[in-house]
Amino acid sequence: MKIGFLARRVGAVAISIALASRTTTQAEFSKKPAAVSKAALCKTVLETQDPVFQQQLLTELNRKRLAEGV
């Protein structure tokens, strides 16, 4: 059952990345993190080489997930 949950999460992230046409910059993210779409956050997390920025993106993704109650 836990594998099914993980598979759905990975699938959702993969679809989000495929549908996202752009990433976000650190400047855009710093101005208003909540305004950046989850798809852009996911894509940027995978593409950035900056570990500090990546952690900030992951924190925002986690916040958005908790805000939805998922």
PDB file of N, CA and C in Angstrom, residues 8-66:
ATOM      1  N   ARG A   8       2.077   6.966  -6.887  1.00  0.00           N
ATOM      2  CA  ARG A   8       1.186   8.066  -7.277  1.00  0.00           C
ATOM      3  C   ARG A   8       1.884   9.405  -7.146  1.00  0.00           C
ATOM      4  N   ARG A   9       2.649   9.582  -6.057  1.00  0.00           N
ATOM      5  CA  ARG A   9       3.384  10.840  -5.853  1.00  0.00           C
ATOM      6  C   ARG A   9       4.411  11.053  -6.958  1.00  0.00           C
ATOM      7  N   VAL A  10       5.164  10.008  -7.269  1.00  0.00           N
ATOM      8  CA  VAL A  10       6.179  10.111  -8.320  1.00  0.00           C
ATOM      9  C   VAL A  10       5.499  10.407  -9.656  1.00  0.00           C
ATOM     10  N   GLY A  11       4.396   9.754  -9.915  1.00  0.00           N
ATOM     11  CA  GLY A  11       3.657  10.003 -11.148  1.00  0.00           C
ATOM     12  C   GLY A  11       3.152  11.435 -11.234  1.00  0.00           C
ATOM     13  N   ALA A  12       2.630  11.947 -10.130  1.00  0.00           N
ATOM     14  CA  ALA A  12       2.136  13.326 -10.109  1.00  0.00           C
ATOM     15  C   ALA A  12       3.265  14.322 -10.349  1.00  0.00           C
ATOM     16  N   VAL A  13       4.410  14.068  -9.731  1.00  0.00           N
ATOM     17  CA  VAL A  13       5.558  14.953  -9.935  1.00  0.00           C
ATOM     18  C   VAL A  13       6.013  14.881 -11.389  1.00  0.00           C
ATOM     19  N   ALA A  14       6.067  13.690 -11.948  1.00  0.00           N
ATOM     20  CA  ALA A  14       6.499  13.525 -13.337  1.00  0.00           C
ATOM     21  C   ALA A  14       5.567  14.264 -14.295  1.00  0.00           C
ATOM     22  N   ILE A  15       4.280  14.166 -14.061  1.00  0.00           N
ATOM     23  CA  ILE A  15       3.312  14.861 -14.914  1.00  0.00           C
ATOM     24  C   ILE A  15       3.450  16.368 -14.750  1.00  0.00           C
ATOM     25  N   SER A  16       3.623  16.816 -13.521  1.00  0.00           N
ATOM     26  CA  SER A  16       3.799  18.247 -13.283  1.00  0.00           C
ATOM     27  C   SER A  16       5.019  18.778 -14.014  1.00  0.00           C
ATOM     28  N   ILE A  17       6.089  18.017 -13.970  1.00  0.00           N
ATOM     29  CA  ILE A  17       7.322  18.440 -14.639  1.00  0.00           C
ATOM     30  C   ILE A  17       7.122  18.464 -16.151  1.00  0.00           C
ATOM     31  N   ALA A  18       6.442  17.469 -16.660  1.00  0.00           N
ATOM     32  CA  ALA A  18       6.210  17.407 -18.102  1.00  0.00           C
ATOM     33  C   ALA A  18       5.343  18.572 -18.580  1.00  0.00           C
ATOM     34  N   LEU A  19       4.388  18.972 -17.771  1.00  0.00           N
ATOM     35  CA  LEU A  19       3.488  20.050 -18.152  1.00  0.00           C
ATOM     36  C   LEU A  19       4.077  21.437 -17.909  1.00  0.00           C
ATOM     37  N   ALA A  20       5.046  21.525 -17.027  1.00  0.00           N
ATOM     38  CA  ALA A  20       5.635  22.825 -16.709  1.00  0.00           C
ATOM     39  C   ALA A  20       6.521  23.283 -17.860  1.00  0.00           C
ATOM     40  N   SER A  21       6.300  24.486 -18.290  1.00  0.00           N
ATOM     41  CA  SER A  21       7.083  24.977 -19.408  1.00  0.00           C
ATOM     42  C   SER A  21       8.244  25.859 -18.952  1.00  0.00           C
ATOM     43  N   ARG A  22       8.300  26.162 -17.674  1.00  0.00           N
ATOM     44  CA  ARG A  22       9.359  27.045 -17.208  1.00  0.00           C
ATOM     45  C   ARG A  22       9.737  26.724 -15.781  1.00  0.00           C
ATOM     46  N   THR A  23      10.882  27.217 -15.413  1.00  0.00           N
ATOM     47  CA  THR A  23      11.334  27.118 -14.035  1.00  0.00           C
ATOM     48  C   THR A  23      11.224  28.500 -13.409  1.00  0.00           C
ATOM     49  N   THR A  24      11.564  28.603 -12.158  1.00  0.00           N
ATOM     50  CA  THR A  24      11.546  29.889 -11.494  1.00  0.00           C
ATOM     51  C   THR A  24      12.980  30.294 -11.167  1.00  0.00           C
ATOM     52  N   THR A  25      13.199  31.576 -11.097  1.00  0.00           N
ATOM     53  CA  THR A  25      14.519  32.074 -10.719  1.00  0.00           C
ATOM     54  C   THR A  25      14.523  32.365  -9.221  1.00  0.00           C
ATOM     55  N   GLN A  26      15.719  32.507  -8.667  1.00  0.00           N
ATOM     56  CA  GLN A  26      15.810  32.840  -7.257  1.00  0.00           C
ATOM     57  C   GLN A  26      15.168  34.193  -6.973  1.00  0.00           C
ATOM     58  N   ALA A  27      15.294  35.129  -7.889  1.00  0.00           N
ATOM     59  CA  ALA A  27      14.706  36.461  -7.703  1.00  0.00           C
ATOM     60  C   ALA A  27      13.179  36.376  -7.655  1.00  0.00           C
ATOM     61  N   GLU A  28      12.584  35.636  -8.596  1.00  0.00           N
ATOM     62  CA  GLU A  28      11.124  35.469  -8.592  1.00  0.00           C
ATOM     63  C   GLU A  28      10.667  34.771  -7.320  1.00  0.00           C
ATOM     64  N   PHE A  29      11.390  33.733  -6.944  1.00  0.00           N
ATOM     65  CA  PHE A  29      11.035  32.968  -5.755  1.00  0.00           C
ATOM     66  C   PHE A  29      11.137  33.820  -4.497  1.00  0.00           C
ATOM     67  N   SER A  30      12.169  34.651  -4.418  1.00  0.00           N
ATOM     68  CA  SER A  30      12.387  35.487  -3.230  1.00  0.00           C
ATOM     69  C   SER A  30      11.298  36.538  -3.063  1.00  0.00           C
ATOM     70  N   LYS A  31      10.783  37.060  -4.185  1.00  0.00           N
ATOM     71  CA  LYS A  31       9.749  38.095  -4.118  1.00  0.00           C
ATOM     72  C   LYS A  31       8.458  37.572  -3.499  1.00  0.00           C
ATOM     73  N   LYS A  32       8.000  36.425  -3.990  1.00  0.00           N
ATOM     74  CA  LYS A  32       6.719  35.885  -3.511  1.00  0.00           C
ATOM     75  C   LYS A  32       6.698  34.374  -3.728  1.00  0.00           C
ATOM     76  N   PRO A  33       7.255  33.610  -2.787  1.00  0.00           N
ATOM     77  CA  PRO A  33       7.328  32.157  -2.949  1.00  0.00           C
ATOM     78  C   PRO A  33       5.970  31.499  -3.178  1.00  0.00           C
ATOM     79  N   ALA A  34       4.942  32.002  -2.536  1.00  0.00           N
ATOM     80  CA  ALA A  34       3.616  31.393  -2.654  1.00  0.00           C
ATOM     81  C   ALA A  34       3.025  31.544  -4.057  1.00  0.00           C
ATOM     82  N   ALA A  35       3.526  32.500  -4.835  1.00  0.00           N
ATOM     83  CA  ALA A  35       2.980  32.736  -6.171  1.00  0.00           C
ATOM     84  C   ALA A  35       3.551  31.776  -7.217  1.00  0.00           C
ATOM     85  N   VAL A  36       4.613  31.072  -6.877  1.00  0.00           N
ATOM     86  CA  VAL A  36       5.245  30.149  -7.830  1.00  0.00           C
ATOM     87  C   VAL A  36       4.442  28.846  -7.845  1.00  0.00           C
ATOM     88  N   SER A  37       4.127  28.383  -9.038  1.00  0.00           N
ATOM     89  CA  SER A  37       3.324  27.161  -9.157  1.00  0.00           C
ATOM     90  C   SER A  37       4.101  25.940  -8.674  1.00  0.00           C
ATOM     91  N   LYS A  38       3.352  24.926  -8.264  1.00  0.00           N
ATOM     92  CA  LYS A  38       3.999  23.684  -7.822  1.00  0.00           C
ATOM     93  C   LYS A  38       4.785  23.044  -8.962  1.00  0.00           C
ATOM     94  N   ALA A  39       4.266  23.143 -10.174  1.00  0.00           N
ATOM     95  CA  ALA A  39       4.959  22.562 -11.323  1.00  0.00           C
ATOM     96  C   ALA A  39       6.312  23.243 -11.536  1.00  0.00           C
ATOM     97  N   ALA A  40       6.334  24.567 -11.451  1.00  0.00           N
ATOM     98  CA  ALA A  40       7.592  25.299 -11.615  1.00  0.00           C
ATOM     99  C   ALA A  40       8.556  24.972 -10.474  1.00  0.00           C
ATOM    100  N   LEU A  41       8.029  24.830  -9.269  1.00  0.00           N
ATOM    101  CA  LEU A  41       8.881  24.468  -8.130  1.00  0.00           C
ATOM    102  C   LEU A  41       9.506  23.090  -8.343  1.00  0.00           C
ATOM    103  N   CYS A  42       8.702  22.122  -8.767  1.00  0.00           N
ATOM    104  CA  CYS A  42       9.206  20.760  -8.996  1.00  0.00           C
ATOM    105  C   CYS A  42      10.302  20.751 -10.051  1.00  0.00           C
ATOM    106  N   LYS A  43      10.061  21.437 -11.143  1.00  0.00           N
ATOM    107  CA  LYS A  43      11.035  21.455 -12.232  1.00  0.00           C
ATOM    108  C   LYS A  43      12.328  22.136 -11.786  1.00  0.00           C
ATOM    109  N   THR A  44      12.207  23.226 -11.065  1.00  0.00           N
ATOM    110  CA  THR A  44      13.387  23.954 -10.616  1.00  0.00           C
ATOM    111  C   THR A  44      14.178  23.137  -9.607  1.00  0.00           C
ATOM    112  N   VAL A  45      13.503  22.424  -8.714  1.00  0.00           N
ATOM    113  CA  VAL A  45      14.198  21.573  -7.737  1.00  0.00           C
ATOM    114  C   VAL A  45      15.101  20.576  -8.455  1.00  0.00           C
ATOM    115  N   LEU A  46      14.601  19.995  -9.533  1.00  0.00           N
ATOM    116  CA  LEU A  46      15.366  18.988 -10.257  1.00  0.00           C
ATOM    117  C   LEU A  46      16.492  19.590 -11.103  1.00  0.00           C
ATOM    118  N   GLU A  47      16.343  20.832 -11.514  1.00  0.00           N
ATOM    119  CA  GLU A  47      17.322  21.432 -12.419  1.00  0.00           C
ATOM    120  C   GLU A  47      18.382  22.292 -11.740  1.00  0.00           C
ATOM    121  N   THR A  48      18.095  22.811 -10.555  1.00  0.00           N
ATOM    122  CA  THR A  48      19.054  23.718  -9.918  1.00  0.00           C
ATOM    123  C   THR A  48      20.280  22.969  -9.397  1.00  0.00           C
ATOM    124  N   GLN A  49      21.416  23.632  -9.457  1.00  0.00           N
ATOM    125  CA  GLN A  49      22.659  23.084  -8.927  1.00  0.00           C
ATOM    126  C   GLN A  49      22.998  23.713  -7.573  1.00  0.00           C
ATOM    127  N   ASP A  50      22.175  24.664  -7.126  1.00  0.00           N
ATOM    128  CA  ASP A  50      22.402  25.375  -5.867  1.00  0.00           C
ATOM    129  C   ASP A  50      21.675  24.643  -4.734  1.00  0.00           C
ATOM    130  N   PRO A  51      22.425  24.018  -3.810  1.00  0.00           N
ATOM    131  CA  PRO A  51      21.772  23.239  -2.748  1.00  0.00           C
ATOM    132  C   PRO A  51      20.938  24.091  -1.782  1.00  0.00           C
ATOM    133  N   VAL A  52      21.331  25.320  -1.550  1.00  0.00           N
ATOM    134  CA  VAL A  52      20.559  26.189  -0.647  1.00  0.00           C
ATOM    135  C   VAL A  52      19.221  26.550  -1.295  1.00  0.00           C
ATOM    136  N   PHE A  53      19.264  26.935  -2.568  1.00  0.00           N
ATOM    137  CA  PHE A  53      18.038  27.256  -3.301  1.00  0.00           C
ATOM    138  C   PHE A  53      17.146  26.020  -3.394  1.00  0.00           C
ATOM    139  N   GLN A  54      17.742  24.867  -3.632  1.00  0.00           N
ATOM    140  CA  GLN A  54      16.975  23.622  -3.716  1.00  0.00           C
ATOM    141  C   GLN A  54      16.245  23.353  -2.401  1.00  0.00           C
ATOM    142  N   GLN A  55      16.900  23.576  -1.278  1.00  0.00           N
ATOM    143  CA  GLN A  55      16.260  23.362   0.022  1.00  0.00           C
ATOM    144  C   GLN A  55      15.107  24.341   0.231  1.00  0.00           C
ATOM    145  N   GLN A  56      15.290  25.589  -0.204  1.00  0.00           N
ATOM    146  CA  GLN A  56      14.209  26.572  -0.094  1.00  0.00           C
ATOM    147  C   GLN A  56      13.005  26.147  -0.933  1.00  0.00           C
ATOM    148  N   LEU A  57      13.266  25.636  -2.118  1.00  0.00           N
ATOM    149  CA  LEU A  57      12.188  25.170  -2.987  1.00  0.00           C
ATOM    150  C   LEU A  57      11.453  23.984  -2.363  1.00  0.00           C
ATOM    151  N   LEU A  58      12.210  23.048  -1.812  1.00  0.00           N
ATOM    152  CA  LEU A  58      11.595  21.880  -1.168  1.00  0.00           C
ATOM    153  C   LEU A  58      10.755  22.288   0.040  1.00  0.00           C
ATOM    154  N   THR A  59      11.235  23.259   0.788  1.00  0.00           N
ATOM    155  CA  THR A  59      10.468  23.767   1.936  1.00  0.00           C
ATOM    156  C   THR A  59       9.144  24.364   1.473  1.00  0.00           C
ATOM    157  N   GLU A  60       9.170  25.132   0.388  1.00  0.00           N
ATOM    158  CA  GLU A  60       7.945  25.727  -0.143  1.00  0.00           C
ATOM    159  C   GLU A  60       7.002  24.652  -0.685  1.00  0.00           C
ATOM    160  N   LEU A  61       7.543  23.648  -1.371  1.00  0.00           N
ATOM    161  CA  LEU A  61       6.696  22.553  -1.850  1.00  0.00           C
ATOM    162  C   LEU A  61       6.024  21.837  -0.688  1.00  0.00           C
ATOM    163  N   ASN A  62       6.772  21.599   0.375  1.00  0.00           N
ATOM    164  CA  ASN A  62       6.209  20.949   1.553  1.00  0.00           C
ATOM    165  C   ASN A  62       5.123  21.817   2.179  1.00  0.00           C
ATOM    166  N   ARG A  63       5.348  23.117   2.241  1.00  0.00           N
ATOM    167  CA  ARG A  63       4.352  24.035   2.802  1.00  0.00           C
ATOM    168  C   ARG A  63       3.067  23.983   1.969  1.00  0.00           C
ATOM    169  N   LYS A  64       3.210  23.986   0.664  1.00  0.00           N
ATOM    170  CA  LYS A  64       2.030  23.941  -0.201  1.00  0.00           C
ATOM    171  C   LYS A  64       1.280  22.619  -0.036  1.00  0.00           C
ATOM    172  N   ARG A  65       2.026  21.539   0.109  1.00  0.00           N
ATOM    173  CA  ARG A  65       1.385  20.236   0.313  1.00  0.00           C
ATOM    174  C   ARG A  65       0.598  20.221   1.621  1.00  0.00           C
ATOM    175  N   LEU A  66       1.184  20.772   2.674  1.00  0.00           N
ATOM    176  CA  LEU A  66       0.501  20.801   3.966  1.00  0.00           C
ATOM    177  C   LEU A  66      -0.699  21.729   3.938  1.00  0.00           C
TER     178      LEU A  66
END
